[in-house]
Coordinates of C-alpha atoms in Angstrom, one line a residue:
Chain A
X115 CA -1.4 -17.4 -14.9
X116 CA -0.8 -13.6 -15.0
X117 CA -3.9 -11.6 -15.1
X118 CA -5.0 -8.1 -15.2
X119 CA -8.3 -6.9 -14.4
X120 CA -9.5 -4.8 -16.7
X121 CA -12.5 -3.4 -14.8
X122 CA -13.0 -4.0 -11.0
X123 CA -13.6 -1.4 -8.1
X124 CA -11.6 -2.0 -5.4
X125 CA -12.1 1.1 -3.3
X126 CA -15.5 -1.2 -2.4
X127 CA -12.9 -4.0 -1.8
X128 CA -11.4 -5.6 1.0
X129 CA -7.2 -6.2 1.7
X130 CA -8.2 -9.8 1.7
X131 CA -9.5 -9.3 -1.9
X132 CA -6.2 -8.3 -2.4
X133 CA -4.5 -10.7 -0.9
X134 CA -6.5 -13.8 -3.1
X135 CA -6.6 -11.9 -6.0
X136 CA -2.2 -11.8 -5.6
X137 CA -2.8 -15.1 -5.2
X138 CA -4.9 -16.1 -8.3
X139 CA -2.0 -14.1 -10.5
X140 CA -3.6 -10.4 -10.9
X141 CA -0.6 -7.9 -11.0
X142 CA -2.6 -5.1 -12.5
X143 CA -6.0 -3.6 -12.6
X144 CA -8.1 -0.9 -14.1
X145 CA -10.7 0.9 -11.5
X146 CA -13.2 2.8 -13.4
X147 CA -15.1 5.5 -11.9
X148 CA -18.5 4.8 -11.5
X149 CA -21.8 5.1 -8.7
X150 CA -20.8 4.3 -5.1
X151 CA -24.1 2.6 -4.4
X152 CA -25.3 6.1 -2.4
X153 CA -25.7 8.8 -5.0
X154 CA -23.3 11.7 -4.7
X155 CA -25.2 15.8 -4.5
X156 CA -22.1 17.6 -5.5
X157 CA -18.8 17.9 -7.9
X158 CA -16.7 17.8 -4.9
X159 CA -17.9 14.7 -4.1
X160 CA -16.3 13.0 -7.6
X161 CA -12.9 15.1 -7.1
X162 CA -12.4 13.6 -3.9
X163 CA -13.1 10.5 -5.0
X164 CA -11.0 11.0 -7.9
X165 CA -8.2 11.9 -5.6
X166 CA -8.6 9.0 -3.9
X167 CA -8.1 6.4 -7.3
X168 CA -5.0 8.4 -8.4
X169 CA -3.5 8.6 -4.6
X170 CA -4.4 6.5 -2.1
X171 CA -5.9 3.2 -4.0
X172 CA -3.3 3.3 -6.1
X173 CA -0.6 2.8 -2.9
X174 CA -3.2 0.3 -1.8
X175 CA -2.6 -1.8 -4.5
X176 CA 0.7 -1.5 -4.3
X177 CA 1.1 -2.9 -0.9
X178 CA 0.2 -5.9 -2.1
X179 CA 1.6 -6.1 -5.3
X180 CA -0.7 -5.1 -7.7
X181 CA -0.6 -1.8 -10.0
X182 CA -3.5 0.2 -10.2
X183 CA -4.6 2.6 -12.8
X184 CA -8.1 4.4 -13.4
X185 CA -10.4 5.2 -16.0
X186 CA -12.0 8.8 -14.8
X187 CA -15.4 10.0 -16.0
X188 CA -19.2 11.0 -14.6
X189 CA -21.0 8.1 -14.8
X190 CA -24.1 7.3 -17.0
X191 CA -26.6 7.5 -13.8
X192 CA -25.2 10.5 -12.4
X193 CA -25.3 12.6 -15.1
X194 CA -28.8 13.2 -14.5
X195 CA -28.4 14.8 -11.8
X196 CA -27.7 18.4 -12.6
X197 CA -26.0 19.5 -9.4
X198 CA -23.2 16.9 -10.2
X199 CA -22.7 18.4 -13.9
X200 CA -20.3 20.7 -12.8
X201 CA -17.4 18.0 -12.2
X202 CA -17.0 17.9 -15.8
X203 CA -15.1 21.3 -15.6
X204 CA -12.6 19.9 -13.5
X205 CA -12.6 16.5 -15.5
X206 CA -9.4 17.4 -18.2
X207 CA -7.1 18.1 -15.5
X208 CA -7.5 15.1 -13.6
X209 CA -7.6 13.4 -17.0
X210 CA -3.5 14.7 -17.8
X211 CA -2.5 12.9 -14.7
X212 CA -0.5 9.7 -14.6
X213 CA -2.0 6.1 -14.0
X214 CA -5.2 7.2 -16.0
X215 CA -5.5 5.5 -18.4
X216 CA -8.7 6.1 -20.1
X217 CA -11.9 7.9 -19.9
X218 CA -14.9 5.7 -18.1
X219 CA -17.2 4.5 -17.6
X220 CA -19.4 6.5 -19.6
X221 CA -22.4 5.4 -21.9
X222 CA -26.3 4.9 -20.9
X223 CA -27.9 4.0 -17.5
X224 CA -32.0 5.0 -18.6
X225 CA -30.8 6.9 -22.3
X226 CA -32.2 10.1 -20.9
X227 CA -30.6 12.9 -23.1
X228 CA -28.7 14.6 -20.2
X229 CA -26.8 11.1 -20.0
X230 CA -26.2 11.7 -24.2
X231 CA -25.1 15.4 -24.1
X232 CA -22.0 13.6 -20.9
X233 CA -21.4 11.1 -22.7
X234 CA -21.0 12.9 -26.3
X235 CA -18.6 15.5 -24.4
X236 CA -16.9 12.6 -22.6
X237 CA -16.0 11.1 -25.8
X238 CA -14.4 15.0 -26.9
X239 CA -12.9 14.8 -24.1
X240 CA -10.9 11.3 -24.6
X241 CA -9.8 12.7 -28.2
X242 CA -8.3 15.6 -26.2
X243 CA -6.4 14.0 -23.5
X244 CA -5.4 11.3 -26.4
X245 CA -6.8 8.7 -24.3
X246 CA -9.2 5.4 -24.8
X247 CA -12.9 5.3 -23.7
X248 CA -14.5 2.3 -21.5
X249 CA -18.6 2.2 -22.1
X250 CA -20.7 1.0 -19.8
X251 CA -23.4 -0.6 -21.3
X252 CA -26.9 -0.2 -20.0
X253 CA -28.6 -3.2 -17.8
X254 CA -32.4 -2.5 -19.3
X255 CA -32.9 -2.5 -22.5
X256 CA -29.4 -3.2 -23.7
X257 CA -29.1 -4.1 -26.9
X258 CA -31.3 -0.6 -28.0
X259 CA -28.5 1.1 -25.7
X260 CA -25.6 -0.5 -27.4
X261 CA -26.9 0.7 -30.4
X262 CA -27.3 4.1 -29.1
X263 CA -23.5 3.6 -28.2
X264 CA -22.2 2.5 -31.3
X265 CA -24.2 5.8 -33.1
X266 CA -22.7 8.1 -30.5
X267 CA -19.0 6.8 -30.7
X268 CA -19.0 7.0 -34.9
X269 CA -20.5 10.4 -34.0
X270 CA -17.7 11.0 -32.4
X271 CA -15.1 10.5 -34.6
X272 CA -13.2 8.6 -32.4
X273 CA -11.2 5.6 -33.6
X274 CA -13.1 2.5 -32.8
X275 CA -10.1 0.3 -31.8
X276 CA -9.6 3.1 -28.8
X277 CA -13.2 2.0 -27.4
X278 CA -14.1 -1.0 -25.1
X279 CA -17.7 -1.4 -24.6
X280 CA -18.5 -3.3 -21.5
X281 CA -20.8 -5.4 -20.1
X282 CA -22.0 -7.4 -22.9
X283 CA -24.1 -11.1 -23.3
X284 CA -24.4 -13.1 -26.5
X285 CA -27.5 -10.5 -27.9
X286 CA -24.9 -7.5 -27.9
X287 CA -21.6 -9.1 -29.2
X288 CA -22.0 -9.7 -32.6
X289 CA -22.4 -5.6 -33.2
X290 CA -20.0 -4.3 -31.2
X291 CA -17.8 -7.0 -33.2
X292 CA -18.7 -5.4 -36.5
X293 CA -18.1 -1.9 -35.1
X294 CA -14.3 -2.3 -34.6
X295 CA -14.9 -1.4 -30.6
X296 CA -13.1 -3.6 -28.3
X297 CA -15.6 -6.2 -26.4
X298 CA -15.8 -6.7 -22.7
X299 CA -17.5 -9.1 -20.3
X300 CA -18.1 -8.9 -16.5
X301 CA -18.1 -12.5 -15.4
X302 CA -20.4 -12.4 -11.9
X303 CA -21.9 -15.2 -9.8
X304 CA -25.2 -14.9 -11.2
X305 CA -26.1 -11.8 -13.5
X306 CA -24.2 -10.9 -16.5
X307 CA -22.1 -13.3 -17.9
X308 CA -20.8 -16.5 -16.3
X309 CA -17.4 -18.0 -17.2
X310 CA -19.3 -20.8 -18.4
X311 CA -20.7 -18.6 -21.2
X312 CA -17.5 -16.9 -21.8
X313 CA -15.6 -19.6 -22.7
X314 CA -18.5 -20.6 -25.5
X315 CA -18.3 -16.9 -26.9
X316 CA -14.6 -17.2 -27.2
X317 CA -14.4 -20.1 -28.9
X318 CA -17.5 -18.6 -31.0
X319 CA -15.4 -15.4 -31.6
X320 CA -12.0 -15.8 -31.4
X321 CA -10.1 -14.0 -29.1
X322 CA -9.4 -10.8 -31.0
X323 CA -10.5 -7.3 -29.4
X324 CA -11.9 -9.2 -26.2
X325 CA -11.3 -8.4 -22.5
X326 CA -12.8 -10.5 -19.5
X327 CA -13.6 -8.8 -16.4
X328 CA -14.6 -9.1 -12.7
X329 CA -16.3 -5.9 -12.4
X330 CA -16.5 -6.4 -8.8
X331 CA -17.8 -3.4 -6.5
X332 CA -19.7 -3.4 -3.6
X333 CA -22.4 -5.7 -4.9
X334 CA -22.6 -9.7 -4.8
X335 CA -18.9 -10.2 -6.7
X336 CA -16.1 -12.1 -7.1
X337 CA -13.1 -10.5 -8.1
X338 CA -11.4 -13.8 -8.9
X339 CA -13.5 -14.6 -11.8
X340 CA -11.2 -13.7 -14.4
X341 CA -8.7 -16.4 -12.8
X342 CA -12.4 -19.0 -12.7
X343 CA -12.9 -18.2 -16.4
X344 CA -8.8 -18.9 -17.1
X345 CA -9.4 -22.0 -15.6
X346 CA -12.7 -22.9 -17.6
X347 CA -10.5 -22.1 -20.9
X348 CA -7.9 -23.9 -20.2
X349 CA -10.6 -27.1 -19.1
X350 CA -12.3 -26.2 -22.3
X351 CA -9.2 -26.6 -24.6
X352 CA -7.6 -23.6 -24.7
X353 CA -4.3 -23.5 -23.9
X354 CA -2.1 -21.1 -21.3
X355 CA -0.8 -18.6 -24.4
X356 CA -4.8 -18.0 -25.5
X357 CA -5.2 -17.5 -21.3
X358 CA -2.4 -15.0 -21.4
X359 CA -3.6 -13.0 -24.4
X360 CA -7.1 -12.5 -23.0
X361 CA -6.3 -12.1 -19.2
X362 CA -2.9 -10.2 -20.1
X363 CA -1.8 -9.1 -23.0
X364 CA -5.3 -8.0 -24.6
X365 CA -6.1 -5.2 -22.0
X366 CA -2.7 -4.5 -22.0
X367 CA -2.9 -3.8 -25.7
X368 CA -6.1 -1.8 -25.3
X369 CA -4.8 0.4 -22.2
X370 CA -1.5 0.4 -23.6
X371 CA -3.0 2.9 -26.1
X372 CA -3.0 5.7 -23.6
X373 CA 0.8 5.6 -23.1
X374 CA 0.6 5.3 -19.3
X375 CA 0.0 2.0 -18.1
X376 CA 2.5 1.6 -14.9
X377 CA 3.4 -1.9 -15.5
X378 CA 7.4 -1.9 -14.3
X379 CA 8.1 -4.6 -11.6
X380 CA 5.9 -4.1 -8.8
X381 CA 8.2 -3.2 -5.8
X382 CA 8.5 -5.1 -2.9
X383 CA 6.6 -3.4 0.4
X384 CA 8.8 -1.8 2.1
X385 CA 6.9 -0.4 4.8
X386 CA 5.9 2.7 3.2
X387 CA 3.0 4.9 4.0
X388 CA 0.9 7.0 1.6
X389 CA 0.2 10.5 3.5
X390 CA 1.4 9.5 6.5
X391 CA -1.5 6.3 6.4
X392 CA 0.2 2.7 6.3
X393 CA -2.7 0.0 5.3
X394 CA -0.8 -2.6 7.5
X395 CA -2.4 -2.4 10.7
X396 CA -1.1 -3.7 13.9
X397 CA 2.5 -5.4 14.7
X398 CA 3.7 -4.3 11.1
X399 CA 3.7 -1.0 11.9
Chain B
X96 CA 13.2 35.5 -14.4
X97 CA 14.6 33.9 -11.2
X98 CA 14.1 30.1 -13.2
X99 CA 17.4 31.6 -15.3
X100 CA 18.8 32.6 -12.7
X101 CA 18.1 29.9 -10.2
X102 CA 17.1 26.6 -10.9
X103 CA 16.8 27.4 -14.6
X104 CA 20.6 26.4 -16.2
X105 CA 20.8 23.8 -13.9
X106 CA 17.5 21.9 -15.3
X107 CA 18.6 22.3 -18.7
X108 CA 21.8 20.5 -17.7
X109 CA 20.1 17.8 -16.4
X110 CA 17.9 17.2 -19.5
X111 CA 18.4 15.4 -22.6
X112 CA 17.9 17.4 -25.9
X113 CA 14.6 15.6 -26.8
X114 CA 13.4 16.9 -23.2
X115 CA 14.7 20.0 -23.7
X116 CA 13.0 21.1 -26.3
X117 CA 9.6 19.7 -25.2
X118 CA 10.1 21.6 -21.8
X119 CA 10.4 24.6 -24.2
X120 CA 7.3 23.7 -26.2
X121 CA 5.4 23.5 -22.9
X122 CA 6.7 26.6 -21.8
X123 CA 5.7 27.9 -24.7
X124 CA 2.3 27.0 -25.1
X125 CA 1.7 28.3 -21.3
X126 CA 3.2 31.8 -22.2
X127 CA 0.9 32.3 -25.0
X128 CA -2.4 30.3 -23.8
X129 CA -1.7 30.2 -19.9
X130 CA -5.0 28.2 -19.0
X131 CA -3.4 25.2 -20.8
X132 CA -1.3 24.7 -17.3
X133 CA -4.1 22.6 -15.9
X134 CA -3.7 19.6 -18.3
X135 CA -0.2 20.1 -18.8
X136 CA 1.0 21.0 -15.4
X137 CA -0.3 17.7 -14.0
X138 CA 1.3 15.6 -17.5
X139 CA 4.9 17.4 -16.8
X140 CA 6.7 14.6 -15.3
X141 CA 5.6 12.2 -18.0
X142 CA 5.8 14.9 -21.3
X143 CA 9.1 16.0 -20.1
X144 CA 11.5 14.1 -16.8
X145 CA 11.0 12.6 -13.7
X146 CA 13.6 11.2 -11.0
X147 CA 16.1 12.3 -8.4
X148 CA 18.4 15.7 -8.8
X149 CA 20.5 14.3 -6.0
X150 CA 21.2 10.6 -5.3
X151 CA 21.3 10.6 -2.0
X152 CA 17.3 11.9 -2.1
X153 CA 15.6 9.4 -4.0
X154 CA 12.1 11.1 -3.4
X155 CA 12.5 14.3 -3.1
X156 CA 12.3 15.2 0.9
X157 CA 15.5 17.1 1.3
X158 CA 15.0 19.1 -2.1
X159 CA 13.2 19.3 -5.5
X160 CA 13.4 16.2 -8.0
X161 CA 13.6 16.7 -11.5
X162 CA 9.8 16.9 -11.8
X163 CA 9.2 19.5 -9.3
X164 CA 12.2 21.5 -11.0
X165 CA 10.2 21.2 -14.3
X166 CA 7.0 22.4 -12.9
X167 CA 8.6 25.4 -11.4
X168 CA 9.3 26.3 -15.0
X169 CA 6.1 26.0 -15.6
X170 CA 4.8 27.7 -12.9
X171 CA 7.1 30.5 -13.8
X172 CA 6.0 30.7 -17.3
X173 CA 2.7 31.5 -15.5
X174 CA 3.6 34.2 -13.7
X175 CA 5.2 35.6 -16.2
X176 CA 2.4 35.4 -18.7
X177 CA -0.5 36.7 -16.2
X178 CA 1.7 39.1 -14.8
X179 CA -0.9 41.7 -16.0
X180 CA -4.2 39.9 -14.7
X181 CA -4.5 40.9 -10.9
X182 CA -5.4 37.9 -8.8
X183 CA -5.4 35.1 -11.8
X184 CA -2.3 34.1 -11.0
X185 CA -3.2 33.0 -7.2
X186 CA -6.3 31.8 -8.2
X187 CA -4.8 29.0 -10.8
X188 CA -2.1 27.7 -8.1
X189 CA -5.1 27.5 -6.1
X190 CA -6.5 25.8 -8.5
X191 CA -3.2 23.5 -9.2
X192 CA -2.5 22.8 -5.6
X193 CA -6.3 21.4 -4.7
X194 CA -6.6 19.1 -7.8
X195 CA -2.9 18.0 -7.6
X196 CA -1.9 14.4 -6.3
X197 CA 0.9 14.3 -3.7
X198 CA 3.9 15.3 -6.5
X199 CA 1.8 17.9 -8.0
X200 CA 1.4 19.8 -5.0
X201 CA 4.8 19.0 -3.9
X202 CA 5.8 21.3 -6.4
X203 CA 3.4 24.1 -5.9
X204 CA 5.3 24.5 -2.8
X205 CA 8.3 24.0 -3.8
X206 CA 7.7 26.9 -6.1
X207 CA 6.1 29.0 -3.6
X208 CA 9.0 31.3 -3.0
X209 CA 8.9 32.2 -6.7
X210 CA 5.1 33.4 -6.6
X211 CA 3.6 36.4 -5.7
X212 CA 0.2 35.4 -4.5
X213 CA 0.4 37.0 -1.0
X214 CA -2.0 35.1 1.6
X215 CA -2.5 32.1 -0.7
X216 CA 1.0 30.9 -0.3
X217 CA 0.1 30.8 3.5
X218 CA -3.4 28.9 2.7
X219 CA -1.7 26.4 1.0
X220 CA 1.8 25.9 3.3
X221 CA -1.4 25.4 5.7
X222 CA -3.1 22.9 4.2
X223 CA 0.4 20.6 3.4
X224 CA 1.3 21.2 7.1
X225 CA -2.2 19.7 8.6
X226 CA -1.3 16.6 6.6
X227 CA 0.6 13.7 7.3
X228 CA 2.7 13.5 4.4
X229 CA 6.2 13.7 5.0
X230 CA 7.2 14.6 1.2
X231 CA 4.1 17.7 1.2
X232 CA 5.4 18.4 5.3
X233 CA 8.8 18.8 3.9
X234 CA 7.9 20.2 0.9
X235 CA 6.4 23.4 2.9
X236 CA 9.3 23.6 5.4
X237 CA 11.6 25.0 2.5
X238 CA 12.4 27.9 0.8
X239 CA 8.5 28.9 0.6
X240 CA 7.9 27.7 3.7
X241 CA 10.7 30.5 4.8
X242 CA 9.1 32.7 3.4
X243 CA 5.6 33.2 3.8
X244 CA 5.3 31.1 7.1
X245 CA 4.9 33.3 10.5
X246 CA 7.2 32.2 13.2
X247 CA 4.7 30.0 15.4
X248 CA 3.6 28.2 11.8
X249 CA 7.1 27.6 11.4
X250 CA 7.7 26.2 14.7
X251 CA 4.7 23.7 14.4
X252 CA 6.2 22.7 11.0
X253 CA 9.7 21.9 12.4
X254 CA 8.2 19.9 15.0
X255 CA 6.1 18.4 12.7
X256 CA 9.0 17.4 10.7
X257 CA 10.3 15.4 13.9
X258 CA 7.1 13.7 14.6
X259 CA 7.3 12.6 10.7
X260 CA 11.2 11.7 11.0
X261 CA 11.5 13.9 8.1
X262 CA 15.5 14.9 8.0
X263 CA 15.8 18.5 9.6
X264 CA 18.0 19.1 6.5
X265 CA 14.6 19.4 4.7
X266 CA 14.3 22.6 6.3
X267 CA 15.7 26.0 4.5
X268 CA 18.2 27.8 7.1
X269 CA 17.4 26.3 10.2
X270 CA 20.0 27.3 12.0
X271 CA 19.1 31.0 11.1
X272 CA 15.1 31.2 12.2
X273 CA 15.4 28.6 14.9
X274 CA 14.6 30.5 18.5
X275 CA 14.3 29.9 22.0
X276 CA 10.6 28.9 21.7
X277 CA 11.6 26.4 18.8
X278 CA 14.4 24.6 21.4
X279 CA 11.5 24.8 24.2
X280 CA 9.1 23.2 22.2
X281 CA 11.6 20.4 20.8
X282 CA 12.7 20.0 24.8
X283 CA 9.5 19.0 25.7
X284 CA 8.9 16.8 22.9
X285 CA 12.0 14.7 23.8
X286 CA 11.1 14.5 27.2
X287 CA 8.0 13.2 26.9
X288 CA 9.4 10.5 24.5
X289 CA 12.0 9.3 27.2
X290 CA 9.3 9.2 30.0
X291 CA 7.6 6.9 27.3
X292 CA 10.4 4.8 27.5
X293 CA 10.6 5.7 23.5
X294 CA 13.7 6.6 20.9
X295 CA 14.1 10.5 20.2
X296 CA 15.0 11.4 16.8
X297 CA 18.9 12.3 16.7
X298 CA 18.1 15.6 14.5
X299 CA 15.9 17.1 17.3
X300 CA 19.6 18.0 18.9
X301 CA 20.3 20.0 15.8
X302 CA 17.5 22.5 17.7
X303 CA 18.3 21.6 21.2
X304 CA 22.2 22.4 21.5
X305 CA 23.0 21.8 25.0
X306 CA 19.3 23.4 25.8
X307 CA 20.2 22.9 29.9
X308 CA 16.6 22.4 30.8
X309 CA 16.3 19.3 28.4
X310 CA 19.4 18.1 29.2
X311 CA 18.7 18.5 33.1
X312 CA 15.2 16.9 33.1
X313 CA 17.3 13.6 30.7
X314 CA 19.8 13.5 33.5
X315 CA 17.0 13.0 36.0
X316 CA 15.6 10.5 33.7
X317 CA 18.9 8.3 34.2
X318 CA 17.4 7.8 37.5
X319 CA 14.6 6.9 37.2
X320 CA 13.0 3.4 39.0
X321 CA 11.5 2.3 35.6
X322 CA 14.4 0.9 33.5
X323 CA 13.0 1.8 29.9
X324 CA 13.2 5.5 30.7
X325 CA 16.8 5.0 32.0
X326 CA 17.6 3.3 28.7
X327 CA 16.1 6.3 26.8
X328 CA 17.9 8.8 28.2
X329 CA 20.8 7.3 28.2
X330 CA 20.5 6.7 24.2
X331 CA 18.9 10.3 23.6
X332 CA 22.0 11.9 25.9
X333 CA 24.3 9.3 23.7
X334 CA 22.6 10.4 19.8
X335 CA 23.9 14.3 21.7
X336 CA 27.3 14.3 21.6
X337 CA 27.3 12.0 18.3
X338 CA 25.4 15.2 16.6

């Protein structure tokens, strides 16, 4: 089973995350930027973070195997905070750089209308950098803020098939599945979607435009739910080619859109360090 | 134009036509809109070539890659096109350096000997020099490194380079600017390597010569009671007359 993770957050994750999720068949992932739990006060705050998923998560990854690309943006929650709305500025150039490979998350946390005016520029921004957008999609009131979505991205002008919108149950799929937009599901231990679930919306829906995802950050997680829910298709019926063309090839169609997925063979570790830092602590040093 | 007379006919040899003529479209676009270098400065590598200028140098530590070899024509477009805007033009490298990943600012220093933007050059040799980076370390130790880096920030960065076991080949005319001071401070770091009972990187003889204090304080190591400080010196006194 090869697998690639289409939204997880490994800067909250361990190297033993990596290891299993190696194990479990991940070779690639998407980190999207989001909230790190403690709210940031500053711009500088998200371009150091931003640094951080294009340089030294990235060579994480790596190490054990895995590629790593982002999705950059100011997230939904943040943007209510107007000492943050600066970072937007800076956002196109880190946007141009390699390994990002769309714009997200963006969408609604509360639908306040200084989380509308970042996300309506966000999506400008994505038709600029010729990128793809990932939407996070709010945890109250969700199906009024998909809707709200689905307004803003026709707004837009944006071709639907470059948008996934993300986080969505059996109340929200049937009209992001009429808009065109690509669908996503977090599959967590016990909110959201479980893989349980998944597998009856697939077989529901078919497997066109769908992506499954672990979303795991540094809440209650598992980032080896996309291999559980592989595992509950294939128990289900499914066989191993509709596995590979929702755990692989379907994000890779969807990300592929941005030109820059990194997705050559993984190299060996060789003992490298990134900035003079080595993740490999101890005798292998 | 120093990129036509420098690196400038020697890129375009490297690249194929299609890349050619997209480096001239970029270059282009820069000269008439210049604030368009911060998205495409940053997508240079992937709009236009990437990889090694000399096989032997497979990421760029002894000398510029074809990326960094790009971006100075970029960065020279720049110049060129805020020639008439006092200070923008510091200001933007500024600018290119901070939100650059490690290959981005690689070749902001690179191109540092090509830019006239005075004390900046300085900041930003600074800056790659407190890191630990051995591609930004050795980046800063050439040709703008040689330029706008004081003597004692020049000596730090050569012994930086040892401490980083980047190739002292990385570093533009050595032989030239290397000083007394510069063998001194080397000395000591190889002596306190062999009382460690450690390996001494064979390029730190490149600086040392016969430097007699070194070479008297090894010979005194070959004596010592402890017999991983005997083998020490007797490899760093070996990797000498092998250099």
């Amino acid at each position: 089973m090869r697998i690639f993770d289409p939204h997880i957050h490994m800067t909250s994750r361990t190297t033993d995350d990596y290891e299993a999720m190696y194990s479990a068949g991940v070779r690639a992932v998407v980190e999207p930027a989001f909230w790190l739990g403690q709210p940031r006060t500053n711009p500088g705050s998200f371009l150091d973070y931003f640094d951080g998923l294009v340089g030294w998560e990235r060579f994480r990854a790596a190490r054990f195997g895995i590629r790593h690309h982002c999705a950059l943006a100011l997230n939904p929650k943040e943007a209510n905070d107007p000492r943050c709305a600066d970072v937007l500025d800076v956002l196109p150039r880190y946007l141009a750089k390699d390994g990002v490979v769309a714009v997200g998350e963006i969408g609604f946390d509360s639908m306040t209308a200084a989380e509308e005016e970042a996300f309506a520029r966000q999506l400008d921004m994505a038709v600029a950098a010729d990128l793809p957008v990932l939407v996070h999609t709010p945890h109250r009131d969700k199906a009024a803020g998909t809707r709200r979505t689905l307004d803003l991205v026709a707004a837009s002008g944006i071709a639907p098939e470059r948008v996934l919108v993300d986080h969505l149950n059996e109340t929200t799929v049937d009209i992001v599945a009429a808009s065109g937009c690509w669908m996503g599901f977090s599959i967590y231990p016990d909110t959201k979607m479980d893989e349980y679930r998944m597998v009856r919306i697939l077989a529901e829906h078919g497997l066109d435009r769908i992506l499954v995802n672990s979303a795991a950050d540094w809440g209650r997680s598992d980032p080896l739910k996309t291999a559980r829910t592989g595992r509950a298709m294939l128990d289900h019926g499914f066989d191993s080619d509709d596995v590979d063309r929702v755990l692989w090839r379907n994000p890779v169609e969807f990300f592929g859109q941005s030109g820059r997925l990194l997705l050559d063979d993984v190299a060996p570790d060789t003992g490298a360090t990134f900035a003079g830092n080595s993740v490999l602590r101890g005798g292998g040093e | 134009m120093s990129a036509e007379a420098g690196h400038g006919p020697r890129l375009r040899d490297l690249l194929a036509p299609p890349a050619r003529r997209r480096l001239d479209e970029l270059t282009a676009e820069i000269s008439a809109t210049p604030s368009a270098v911060a998205t495409r400065f940053p997508a240079a590598a992937r709009l236009v070539a990437r990889g090694p200028v000399r096989p032997g140098d497979p990421s760029g530590l002894l000398g510029p890659t074809l990326e960094d070899l790009v971006r100075l024509v970029l960065l020279e477009a720049l110049r060129d096109a805020l020639a008439d805007v006092p200070g923008r033009l510091a200001q933007e490298v500024t600018a290119l350096y901070r939100f650059g990943d490690s290959d981005e600012k690689r070749a902001v220093l690179r191109a540092l000997d090509r830019l006239d933007i005075g004390e900046t050059a300085h900041d930003l040799l600074g800056d790659a020099l407190r890191s630990n980076d051995p591609r930004l370390v050795a980046a800063a130790l050439g040709p703008g490194g040689h330029r706008h880096l004081d003597q004692a920030g020049w000596r730090h960065g050569v012994l930086k380079c040892l401490f980083l076991e980047v190739p002292l080949a990385a570093v533009h005319r050595l032989a030239e600017r290397a000083d007394p001071e510069l063998a001194r401070m080397v000395g000591g770091f190889v002596v306190e390597r062999v009382a460690a009972g450690r390996g001494v990187p064979a390029d730190a003889w490149r600086v040392l010569g016969d430097h007699p204090p070194t070479v008297r304080a090894l010979r005194a190591e070959l004596r010592s009671p402890h017999a991983d400080r005997r083998t020490a010196a007797e490899l760093a006194l070996a990797q000498r007359r092998d250099v």
